[in-house]
Amino acid sequence: PTVLQSICVGGSVTTIDVAYTGGVGTATYQWFSNTNNSNTGGTPIAGATSSSYTPPATTFTTIGNYYYYAEVTLSGSGCGTSVSEVSQVQVVADPIISVSALATQTQCQDAPSDDLTVQVTGGLGTISYQWYSNTTNTSTGGTPISGANNPTYTPSTAIVGTQYYYVVVTQNVSGCTVTSAVSTVIVVPAPTITTQPIDDSVCIDGTTPALIISYINGTGTPTYQWYSNTTDVNSGGTAIAGANNPTYTPPTDVVGTIYYYATVSFSSGGCGTITSNTARITVNPLPTISTQPTVLQSICVGGSVTAIDVAYTGGVGTATYQWFSNTNNS
């Protein structure tokens, strides 16, 4: 018989055979199992009475060594019985995944994902890998991923949604197979700004509404940074110290026009940084009278005067006027 076959728990073995030469008469066979490497003292196996015997896989549920041998008896006078050598089946522990792939990750669409990597120990033989994707959180019934035959696999983030991955590790020895736990990859839409900061004009030292930004999608904790710029572009500006919130109130103590914008950076998921539009904040000088009314018109009783006018410069917004009369030059 075959001297040694090695398998993992639950594996199957090839048929073991015995043949003889010499003697005379009809041969009868009886196979025996044994607990030690000896062709004596074994237990006859019911029904194992041919020249070949295949131990059932259900036998090999426990790690250890299993021994088999056969007796061949010829019916011819004086031919007696011959005993075969021992055939050994060595059952070793199944391989195990000693390092599991990342259980869960959330990534922005089209961002690089974290690799899924497993390490295997135990078992016997050359290792092969096959990664599967699945639409449900289970390690059965998935779709094999073409070319994903290494201990490391990098999931795609091209499509928004949740996908599940697992790997089946197989060795070229019967029964030596192990399936990993499921790794969940959640792909979310990339973040976008939904509320942009708004332009405003005020007089010097006036109050301007706070600039506000908001966003949707993305993952992780956002970090905000507001910038000022002398040109109407949302890059190359100067970071404003302490302006790290979704709202910012610009100063109005200097006359001129400044452009403000904000960035939102994400701490995880490859979402990167998004940038708002600019908001133009114009600080105007206080208004002053540029055209004064006519200082003096002299007429006779019942006469008429020409219109008196006033004009101004500076300020911002729509002007309203109110004329007054007085009994003294004040």
Tab-separated table of N, CA, C and O in Angstrom, residues 30-145:
chain	number	residue	atom	x	y	z
A	30	GLN	N	-8.753	-8.797	3.670
A	30	GLN	CA	-9.326	-8.138	4.834
A	30	GLN	C	-8.409	-6.985	5.225
A	30	GLN	O	-7.226	-7.183	5.497
A	31	TRP	N	-9.015	-5.800	5.227
A	31	TRP	CA	-8.271	-4.616	5.642
A	31	TRP	C	-8.486	-4.364	7.128
A	31	TRP	O	-9.551	-4.634	7.680
A	32	PHE	N	-7.419	-3.801	7.732
A	32	PHE	CA	-7.427	-3.511	9.162
A	32	PHE	C	-7.021	-2.053	9.386
A	32	PHE	O	-6.220	-1.485	8.633
A	33	SER	N	-7.594	-1.461	10.441
A	33	SER	CA	-7.109	-0.159	10.922
A	33	SER	C	-6.355	-0.387	12.208
A	33	SER	O	-6.599	-1.373	12.923
A	34	ASN	N	-5.439	0.522	12.498
A	34	ASN	CA	-4.637	0.343	13.697
A	34	ASN	C	-4.317	1.708	14.294
A	34	ASN	O	-4.333	2.740	13.594
A	35	THR	N	-4.020	1.703	15.564
A	35	THR	CA	-3.680	2.945	16.257
A	35	THR	C	-2.183	3.177	16.316
A	35	THR	O	-1.735	4.216	16.792
A	36	ASN	N	-1.405	2.226	15.844
A	36	ASN	CA	0.042	2.415	15.814
A	36	ASN	C	0.601	1.830	14.525
A	36	ASN	O	-0.092	1.116	13.788
A	37	ASN	N	1.830	2.130	14.274
A	37	ASN	CA	2.461	1.753	13.002
A	37	ASN	C	2.911	0.299	13.050
A	37	ASN	O	4.108	-0.019	13.110
A	38	SER	N	1.900	-0.591	12.984
A	38	SER	CA	2.177	-2.029	13.069
A	38	SER	C	1.148	-2.769	12.238
A	38	SER	O	-0.015	-2.347	12.152
A	39	ASN	N	1.558	-3.864	11.612
A	39	ASN	CA	0.607	-4.667	10.841
A	39	ASN	C	0.134	-5.892	11.609
A	39	ASN	O	-0.169	-6.935	11.046
A	40	THR	N	0.091	-5.702	12.931
A	40	THR	CA	-0.518	-6.730	13.785
A	40	THR	C	-1.391	-6.040	14.828
A	40	THR	O	-1.150	-4.857	15.179
A	41	GLY	N	-2.397	-6.736	15.299
A	41	GLY	CA	-3.230	-6.214	16.377
A	41	GLY	C	-4.248	-5.194	15.950
A	41	GLY	O	-4.875	-4.537	16.802
A	42	GLY	N	-4.459	-5.021	14.636
A	42	GLY	CA	-5.420	-4.037	14.163
A	42	GLY	C	-6.851	-4.514	14.290
A	42	GLY	O	-7.136	-5.652	14.673
A	43	THR	N	-7.767	-3.608	13.912
A	43	THR	CA	-9.205	-3.903	13.965
A	43	THR	C	-9.714	-4.147	12.548
A	43	THR	O	-9.510	-3.293	11.671
A	44	PRO	N	-10.355	-5.305	12.287
A	44	PRO	CA	-10.882	-5.552	10.941
A	44	PRO	C	-11.924	-4.492	10.579
A	44	PRO	O	-12.756	-4.112	11.399
A	45	ILE	N	-11.853	-4.037	9.342
A	45	ILE	CA	-12.795	-3.018	8.872
A	45	ILE	C	-13.932	-3.721	8.144
A	45	ILE	O	-13.707	-4.439	7.159
A	46	ALA	N	-15.129	-3.536	8.664
A	46	ALA	CA	-16.293	-4.211	8.088
A	46	ALA	C	-16.445	-3.851	6.620
A	46	ALA	O	-16.405	-2.677	6.240
A	47	GLY	N	-16.624	-4.879	5.764
A	47	GLY	CA	-16.857	-4.659	4.352
A	47	GLY	C	-15.630	-4.370	3.538
A	47	GLY	O	-15.713	-4.278	2.307
A	48	ALA	N	-14.465	-4.202	4.168
A	48	ALA	CA	-13.220	-3.889	3.445
A	48	ALA	C	-12.547	-5.186	3.055
A	48	ALA	O	-11.574	-5.641	3.684
A	49	THR	N	-13.091	-5.839	2.013
A	49	THR	CA	-12.669	-7.195	1.667
A	49	THR	C	-12.296	-7.313	0.187
A	49	THR	O	-12.535	-8.347	-0.446
A	50	SER	N	-11.729	-6.248	-0.355
A	50	SER	CA	-11.229	-6.322	-1.730
A	50	SER	C	-9.765	-5.892	-1.729
A	50	SER	O	-9.211	-5.501	-0.687
A	51	SER	N	-9.169	-5.928	-2.894
A	51	SER	CA	-7.735	-5.611	-2.983
A	51	SER	C	-7.454	-4.123	-2.821
A	51	SER	O	-6.293	-3.722	-2.749
A	52	SER	N	-8.468	-3.322	-2.786
A	52	SER	CA	-8.277	-1.879	-2.575
A	52	SER	C	-9.260	-1.388	-1.515
A	52	SER	O	-10.331	-1.974	-1.313
A	53	TYR	N	-8.855	-0.309	-0.867
A	53	TYR	CA	-9.714	0.242	0.192
A	53	TYR	C	-9.501	1.750	0.225
A	53	TYR	O	-8.362	2.245	0.168
A	54	THR	N	-10.608	2.479	0.300
A	54	THR	CA	-10.550	3.942	0.411
A	54	THR	C	-11.148	4.355	1.745
A	54	THR	O	-12.369	4.303	1.940
A	55	PRO	N	-10.330	4.772	2.694
A	55	PRO	CA	-10.886	5.232	3.972
A	55	PRO	C	-11.782	6.444	3.752
A	55	PRO	O	-11.404	7.374	3.030
A	56	PRO	N	-12.973	6.469	4.344
A	56	PRO	CA	-13.879	7.607	4.139
A	56	PRO	C	-13.351	8.869	4.817
A	56	PRO	O	-12.696	8.813	5.866
A	57	ALA	N	-13.662	10.037	4.193
A	57	ALA	CA	-13.204	11.320	4.751
A	57	ALA	C	-13.756	11.562	6.141
A	57	ALA	O	-13.143	12.269	6.953
A	58	THR	N	-14.930	10.974	6.435
A	58	THR	CA	-15.523	11.172	7.765
A	58	THR	C	-14.669	10.562	8.865
A	58	THR	O	-14.870	10.844	10.049
A	59	THR	N	-13.712	9.733	8.480
A	59	THR	CA	-12.809	9.137	9.476
A	59	THR	C	-11.847	10.164	10.039
A	59	THR	O	-11.457	10.102	11.209
A	60	PHE	N	-11.485	11.160	9.212
A	60	PHE	CA	-10.351	12.019	9.538
A	60	PHE	C	-10.814	13.351	10.121
A	60	PHE	O	-10.590	14.430	9.553
A	61	THR	N	-11.479	13.279	11.246
A	61	THR	CA	-11.992	14.473	11.912
A	61	THR	C	-11.105	14.936	13.065
A	61	THR	O	-11.375	15.961	13.684
A	62	THR	N	-10.064	14.177	13.335
A	62	THR	CA	-9.187	14.489	14.463
A	62	THR	C	-7.743	14.451	13.991
A	62	THR	O	-7.353	13.581	13.205
A	63	ILE	N	-6.964	15.389	14.475
A	63	ILE	CA	-5.541	15.421	14.147
A	63	ILE	C	-4.880	14.158	14.676
A	63	ILE	O	-5.162	13.688	15.779
A	64	GLY	N	-3.990	13.578	13.888
A	64	GLY	CA	-3.260	12.392	14.340
A	64	GLY	C	-2.861	11.513	13.178
A	64	GLY	O	-2.955	11.902	12.012
A	65	ASN	N	-2.413	10.277	13.508
A	65	ASN	CA	-1.976	9.306	12.510
A	65	ASN	C	-2.921	8.117	12.504
A	65	ASN	O	-3.337	7.614	13.564
A	66	TYR	N	-3.260	7.679	11.315
A	66	TYR	CA	-4.153	6.544	11.119
A	66	TYR	C	-3.389	5.508	10.280
A	66	TYR	O	-2.733	5.873	9.287
A	67	TYR	N	-3.488	4.241	10.689
A	67	TYR	CA	-2.701	3.197	10.040
A	67	TYR	C	-3.628	2.115	9.490
A	67	TYR	O	-4.627	1.751	10.116
A	68	TYR	N	-3.242	1.606	8.291
A	68	TYR	CA	-4.038	0.573	7.631
A	68	TYR	C	-3.103	-0.502	7.060
A	68	TYR	O	-1.991	-0.192	6.603
A	69	TYR	N	-3.584	-1.733	7.084
A	69	TYR	CA	-2.867	-2.812	6.398
A	69	TYR	C	-3.883	-3.852	5.969
A	69	TYR	O	-5.053	-3.824	6.400
A	70	ALA	N	-3.431	-4.762	5.097
A	70	ALA	CA	-4.325	-5.799	4.577
A	70	ALA	C	-3.724	-7.179	4.795
A	70	ALA	O	-2.497	-7.354	4.777
A	71	GLU	N	-4.622	-8.132	4.992
A	71	GLU	CA	-4.243	-9.552	4.991
A	71	GLU	C	-4.814	-10.196	3.741
A	71	GLU	O	-5.987	-9.978	3.401
A	72	VAL	N	-3.962	-10.977	3.053
A	72	VAL	CA	-4.383	-11.704	1.851
A	72	VAL	C	-4.267	-13.199	2.144
A	72	VAL	O	-3.173	-13.689	2.467
A	73	THR	N	-5.397	-13.905	2.006
A	73	THR	CA	-5.426	-15.341	2.286
A	73	THR	C	-5.784	-16.088	1.008
A	73	THR	O	-6.765	-15.744	0.339
A	74	LEU	N	-4.994	-17.074	0.665
A	74	LEU	CA	-5.248	-17.888	-0.526
A	74	LEU	C	-5.865	-19.223	-0.112
A	74	LEU	O	-5.495	-19.827	0.917
A	75	SER	N	-6.795	-19.687	-0.943
A	75	SER	CA	-7.534	-20.916	-0.607
A	75	SER	C	-6.757	-22.187	-0.889
A	75	SER	O	-7.163	-23.290	-0.472
A	76	GLY	N	-5.632	-22.079	-1.612
A	76	GLY	CA	-4.850	-23.275	-1.927
A	76	GLY	C	-4.242	-23.877	-0.676
A	76	GLY	O	-3.910	-23.182	0.301
A	77	SER	N	-4.078	-25.188	-0.721
A	77	SER	CA	-3.585	-25.903	0.445
A	77	SER	C	-2.214	-25.398	0.854
A	77	SER	O	-1.295	-25.295	0.035
A	78	GLY	N	-2.125	-24.996	2.107
A	78	GLY	CA	-0.867	-24.577	2.689
A	78	GLY	C	-0.389	-23.201	2.312
A	78	GLY	O	0.722	-22.812	2.692
A	79	CYS	N	-1.230	-22.480	1.560
A	79	CYS	CA	-0.759	-21.147	1.114
A	79	CYS	C	-0.793	-20.113	2.236
A	79	CYS	O	-0.060	-19.128	2.223
A	80	GLY	N	-1.659	-20.281	3.177
A	80	GLY	CA	-1.693	-19.414	4.343
A	80	GLY	C	-2.097	-17.971	4.051
A	80	GLY	O	-2.777	-17.681	3.070
A	81	THR	N	-1.642	-17.089	4.917
A	81	THR	CA	-2.016	-15.667	4.865
A	81	THR	C	-0.770	-14.804	4.793
A	81	THR	O	0.196	-15.043	5.541
A	82	SER	N	-0.816	-13.781	3.922
A	82	SER	CA	0.262	-12.787	3.841
A	82	SER	C	-0.271	-11.437	4.351
A	82	SER	O	-1.441	-11.091	4.127
A	83	VAL	N	0.585	-10.714	5.009
A	83	VAL	CA	0.203	-9.412	5.583
A	83	VAL	C	0.992	-8.304	4.892
A	83	VAL	O	2.219	-8.421	4.734
A	84	SER	N	0.278	-7.263	4.484
A	84	SER	CA	0.935	-6.145	3.796
A	84	SER	C	1.707	-5.268	4.771
A	84	SER	O	1.572	-5.391	6.000
A	85	GLU	N	2.499	-4.364	4.195
A	85	GLU	CA	3.093	-3.303	5.000
A	85	GLU	C	1.997	-2.322	5.433
A	85	GLU	O	0.861	-2.361	4.945
A	86	VAL	N	2.364	-1.428	6.325
A	86	VAL	CA	1.405	-0.452	6.862
A	86	VAL	C	1.319	0.753	5.934
A	86	VAL	O	2.334	1.255	5.438
A	87	SER	N	0.092	1.237	5.697
A	87	SER	CA	-0.153	2.503	5.010
A	87	SER	C	-0.588	3.537	6.046
A	87	SER	O	-1.537	3.300	6.808
A	88	GLN	N	0.100	4.645	6.071
A	88	GLN	CA	-0.147	5.676	7.098
A	88	GLN	C	-0.865	6.875	6.487
A	88	GLN	O	-0.510	7.358	5.424
A	89	VAL	N	-1.868	7.355	7.197
A	89	VAL	CA	-2.522	8.619	6.861
A	89	VAL	C	-2.235	9.601	7.998
A	89	VAL	O	-2.625	9.356	9.148
A	90	GLN	N	-1.556	10.677	7.641
A	90	GLN	CA	-1.225	11.715	8.629
A	90	GLN	C	-2.225	12.855	8.486
A	90	GLN	O	-2.339	13.466	7.429
A	91	VAL	N	-2.954	13.160	9.552
A	91	VAL	CA	-3.947	14.236	9.535
A	91	VAL	C	-3.402	15.396	10.364
A	91	VAL	O	-3.121	15.234	11.559
A	92	VAL	N	-3.250	16.562	9.706
A	92	VAL	CA	-2.727	17.744	10.397
A	92	VAL	C	-3.844	18.783	10.519
A	92	VAL	O	-4.889	18.690	9.856
A	93	ALA	N	-3.596	19.770	11.358
A	93	ALA	CA	-4.592	20.832	11.569
A	93	ALA	C	-4.790	21.629	10.288
A	93	ALA	O	-3.863	21.830	9.499
A	94	ASP	N	-6.021	22.066	10.074
A	94	ASP	CA	-6.311	22.939	8.938
A	94	ASP	C	-5.495	24.227	9.043
A	94	ASP	O	-5.137	24.658	10.152
A	95	PRO	N	-5.215	24.860	7.907
A	95	PRO	CA	-4.566	26.173	7.984
A	95	PRO	C	-5.486	27.173	8.679
A	95	PRO	O	-6.712	27.021	8.675
A	96	ILE	N	-4.898	28.171	9.265
A	96	ILE	CA	-5.683	29.230	9.901
A	96	ILE	C	-5.195	30.576	9.394
A	96	ILE	O	-4.046	30.713	8.952
A	97	ILE	N	-6.070	31.540	9.412
A	97	ILE	CA	-5.697	32.912	9.054
A	97	ILE	C	-5.228	33.589	10.335
A	97	ILE	O	-6.019	33.895	11.228
A	98	SER	N	-3.919	33.768	10.419
A	98	SER	CA	-3.327	34.302	11.649
A	98	SER	C	-3.397	35.820	11.706
A	98	SER	O	-3.389	36.406	12.788
A	99	VAL	N	-3.438	36.461	10.540
A	99	VAL	CA	-3.623	37.914	10.469
A	99	VAL	C	-4.789	38.171	9.528
A	99	VAL	O	-4.746	37.793	8.361
A	100	SER	N	-5.836	38.788	10.054
A	100	SER	CA	-7.051	39.030	9.269
A	100	SER	C	-6.966	40.362	8.537
A	100	SER	O	-6.250	41.280	8.956
A	101	ALA	N	-7.709	40.451	7.449
A	101	ALA	CA	-7.790	41.710	6.706
A	101	ALA	C	-8.577	42.737	7.509
A	101	ALA	O	-9.347	42.383	8.421
A	102	LEU	N	-8.384	44.005	7.175
A	102	LEU	CA	-9.110	45.107	7.816
A	102	LEU	C	-10.610	44.841	7.765
A	102	LEU	O	-11.159	44.538	6.715
A	103	ALA	N	-11.259	44.935	8.935
A	103	ALA	CA	-12.673	44.544	9.014
A	103	ALA	C	-13.584	45.517	8.275
A	103	ALA	O	-14.492	45.099	7.546
A	104	THR	N	-13.365	46.811	8.457
A	104	THR	CA	-14.248	47.821	7.849
A	104	THR	C	-13.442	49.052	7.480
A	104	THR	O	-12.550	49.464	8.227
A	105	GLN	N	-13.759	49.624	6.338
A	105	GLN	CA	-13.181	50.911	5.966
A	105	GLN	C	-14.217	51.706	5.179
A	105	GLN	O	-15.064	51.129	4.488
A	106	THR	N	-14.159	53.018	5.342
A	106	THR	CA	-15.035	53.930	4.599
A	106	THR	C	-14.160	54.858	3.788
A	106	THR	O	-13.266	55.515	4.326
A	107	GLN	N	-14.415	54.895	2.484
A	107	GLN	CA	-13.583	55.684	1.581
A	107	GLN	C	-14.459	56.559	0.690
A	107	GLN	O	-15.596	56.204	0.387
A	108	CYS	N	-13.901	57.693	0.271
A	108	CYS	CA	-14.583	58.521	-0.717
A	108	CYS	C	-14.449	57.884	-2.097
A	108	CYS	O	-13.485	57.171	-2.377
A	109	GLN	N	-15.420	58.158	-2.930
A	109	GLN	CA	-15.404	57.615	-4.287
A	109	GLN	C	-14.115	58.015	-5.009
A	109	GLN	O	-13.673	59.155	-4.961
A	110	ASP	N	-13.492	57.011	-5.635
A	110	ASP	CA	-12.268	57.153	-6.429
A	110	ASP	C	-11.029	57.462	-5.598
A	110	ASP	O	-9.947	57.685	-6.155
A	111	ALA	N	-11.150	57.431	-4.275
A	111	ALA	CA	-9.966	57.599	-3.435
A	111	ALA	C	-9.257	56.250	-3.292
A	111	ALA	O	-9.877	55.195	-3.429
A	112	PRO	N	-7.944	56.232	-3.020
A	112	PRO	CA	-7.253	54.959	-2.794
A	112	PRO	C	-7.815	54.265	-1.550
A	112	PRO	O	-8.031	54.902	-0.519
A	113	SER	N	-8.051	52.965	-1.662
A	113	SER	CA	-8.543	52.207	-0.516
A	113	SER	C	-7.372	51.574	0.232
A	113	SER	O	-6.255	51.483	-0.295
A	114	ASP	N	-7.629	51.152	1.460
A	114	ASP	CA	-6.621	50.416	2.230
A	114	ASP	C	-6.587	48.969	1.745
A	114	ASP	O	-7.626	48.350	1.501
A	115	ASP	N	-5.374	48.414	1.615
A	115	ASP	CA	-5.234	47.033	1.168
A	115	ASP	C	-5.875	46.070	2.163
A	115	ASP	O	-5.838	46.289	3.380
A	116	LEU	N	-6.438	45.002	1.614
A	116	LEU	CA	-6.895	43.878	2.422
A	116	LEU	C	-5.801	42.816	2.369
A	116	LEU	O	-5.433	42.344	1.286
A	117	THR	N	-5.258	42.448	3.524
A	117	THR	CA	-4.134	41.518	3.575
A	117	THR	C	-4.391	40.449	4.628
A	117	THR	O	-4.843	40.757	5.733
A	118	VAL	N	-4.101	39.197	4.273
A	118	VAL	CA	-4.206	38.097	5.228
A	118	VAL	C	-2.872	37.377	5.306
A	118	VAL	O	-2.071	37.410	4.371
A	119	GLN	N	-2.642	36.727	6.455
A	119	GLN	CA	-1.500	35.835	6.624
A	119	GLN	C	-2.017	34.493	7.110
A	119	GLN	O	-2.941	34.438	7.926
A	120	VAL	N	-1.427	33.425	6.582
A	120	VAL	CA	-1.897	32.066	6.857
A	120	VAL	C	-0.788	31.269	7.517
A	120	VAL	O	0.386	31.356	7.135
A	121	THR	N	-1.161	30.484	8.530
A	121	THR	CA	-0.226	29.552	9.150
A	121	THR	C	-0.886	28.186	9.220
A	121	THR	O	-2.120	28.058	9.179
A	122	GLY	N	-0.053	27.151	9.342
A	122	GLY	CA	-0.558	25.782	9.490
A	122	GLY	C	-0.894	25.141	8.168
A	122	GLY	O	-0.628	25.671	7.095
A	123	GLY	N	-1.502	23.978	8.263
A	123	GLY	CA	-1.846	23.232	7.065
A	123	GLY	C	-0.619	22.628	6.414
A	123	GLY	O	0.470	22.544	6.996
A	124	LEU	N	-0.789	22.192	5.169
A	124	LEU	CA	0.298	21.565	4.411
A	124	LEU	C	0.212	21.985	2.954
A	124	LEU	O	-0.876	22.176	2.419
A	125	GLY	N	1.355	22.100	2.327
A	125	GLY	CA	1.376	22.264	0.891
A	125	GLY	C	1.463	23.713	0.440
A	125	GLY	O	1.531	24.651	1.245
A	126	THR	N	1.463	23.882	-0.880
A	126	THR	CA	1.564	25.193	-1.514
A	126	THR	C	0.242	25.937	-1.389
A	126	THR	O	-0.824	25.371	-1.625
A	127	ILE	N	0.324	27.214	-1.030
A	127	ILE	CA	-0.872	28.017	-0.778
A	127	ILE	C	-1.308	28.727	-2.052
A	127	ILE	O	-0.489	29.252	-2.805
A	128	SER	N	-2.607	28.754	-2.295
A	128	SER	CA	-3.184	29.592	-3.348
A	128	SER	C	-4.321	30.413	-2.747
A	128	SER	O	-4.949	30.000	-1.759
A	129	TYR	N	-4.575	31.572	-3.352
A	129	TYR	CA	-5.557	32.512	-2.829
A	129	TYR	C	-6.586	32.828	-3.905
A	129	TYR	O	-6.256	32.915	-5.086
A	130	GLN	N	-7.823	33.034	-3.477
A	130	GLN	CA	-8.856	33.559	-4.369
A	130	GLN	C	-9.752	34.509	-3.587
A	130	GLN	O	-10.404	34.098	-2.620
A	131	TRP	N	-9.752	35.786	-3.990
A	131	TRP	CA	-10.611	36.777	-3.352
A	131	TRP	C	-11.975	36.801	-4.034
A	131	TRP	O	-12.088	36.589	-5.244
A	132	TYR	N	-13.000	37.082	-3.220
A	132	TYR	CA	-14.379	37.148	-3.701
A	132	TYR	C	-14.994	38.472	-3.265
A	132	TYR	O	-14.667	39.021	-2.203
A	133	SER	N	-15.921	38.969	-4.081
A	133	SER	CA	-16.761	40.107	-3.688
A	133	SER	C	-18.174	39.599	-3.482
A	133	SER	O	-18.581	38.601	-4.081
A	134	ASN	N	-18.906	40.303	-2.643
A	134	ASN	CA	-20.261	39.876	-2.331
A	134	ASN	C	-21.127	41.103	-2.069
A	134	ASN	O	-20.629	42.149	-1.641
A	135	THR	N	-22.412	40.959	-2.330
A	135	THR	CA	-23.341	42.056	-2.048
A	135	THR	C	-23.972	41.929	-0.678
A	135	THR	O	-24.688	42.822	-0.241
A	136	THR	N	-23.716	40.807	-0.007
A	136	THR	CA	-24.226	40.599	1.350
A	136	THR	C	-23.057	40.283	2.277
A	136	THR	O	-21.988	39.836	1.833
A	137	ASN	N	-23.282	40.495	3.551
A	137	ASN	CA	-22.222	40.325	4.549
A	137	ASN	C	-22.065	38.851	4.927
A	137	ASN	O	-22.376	38.443	6.040
A	138	THR	N	-21.561	38.078	3.974
A	138	THR	CA	-21.351	36.657	4.218
A	138	THR	C	-20.164	36.176	3.399
A	138	THR	O	-19.844	36.751	2.350
A	139	SER	N	-19.507	35.128	3.880
A	139	SER	CA	-18.316	34.601	3.209
A	139	SER	C	-18.644	33.379	2.365
A	139	SER	O	-17.807	32.502	2.178
A	140	THR	N	-19.867	33.336	1.857
A	140	THR	CA	-20.249	32.287	0.916
A	140	THR	C	-21.036	32.926	-0.228
A	140	THR	O	-21.655	33.977	-0.050
A	141	GLY	N	-20.996	32.273	-1.387
A	141	GLY	CA	-21.817	32.727	-2.500
A	141	GLY	C	-21.325	33.957	-3.206
A	141	GLY	O	-22.042	34.538	-4.025
A	142	GLY	N	-20.096	34.386	-2.930
A	142	GLY	CA	-19.574	35.575	-3.587
A	142	GLY	C	-19.119	35.301	-5.010
A	142	GLY	O	-19.130	34.163	-5.487
A	143	THR	N	-18.684	36.353	-5.673
A	143	THR	CA	-18.206	36.272	-7.049
A	143	THR	C	-16.684	36.326	-7.049
A	143	THR	O	-16.100	37.272	-6.505
A	144	PRO	N	-16.018	35.311	-7.625
A	144	PRO	CA	-14.554	35.370	-7.656
A	144	PRO	C	-14.067	36.570	-8.458
A	144	PRO	O	-14.606	36.884	-9.522
A	145	ILE	N	-13.048	37.242	-7.948
A	145	ILE	CA	-12.500	38.433	-8.595
A	145	ILE	C	-11.343	38.003	-9.484
A	145	ILE	O	-10.360	37.425	-9.000
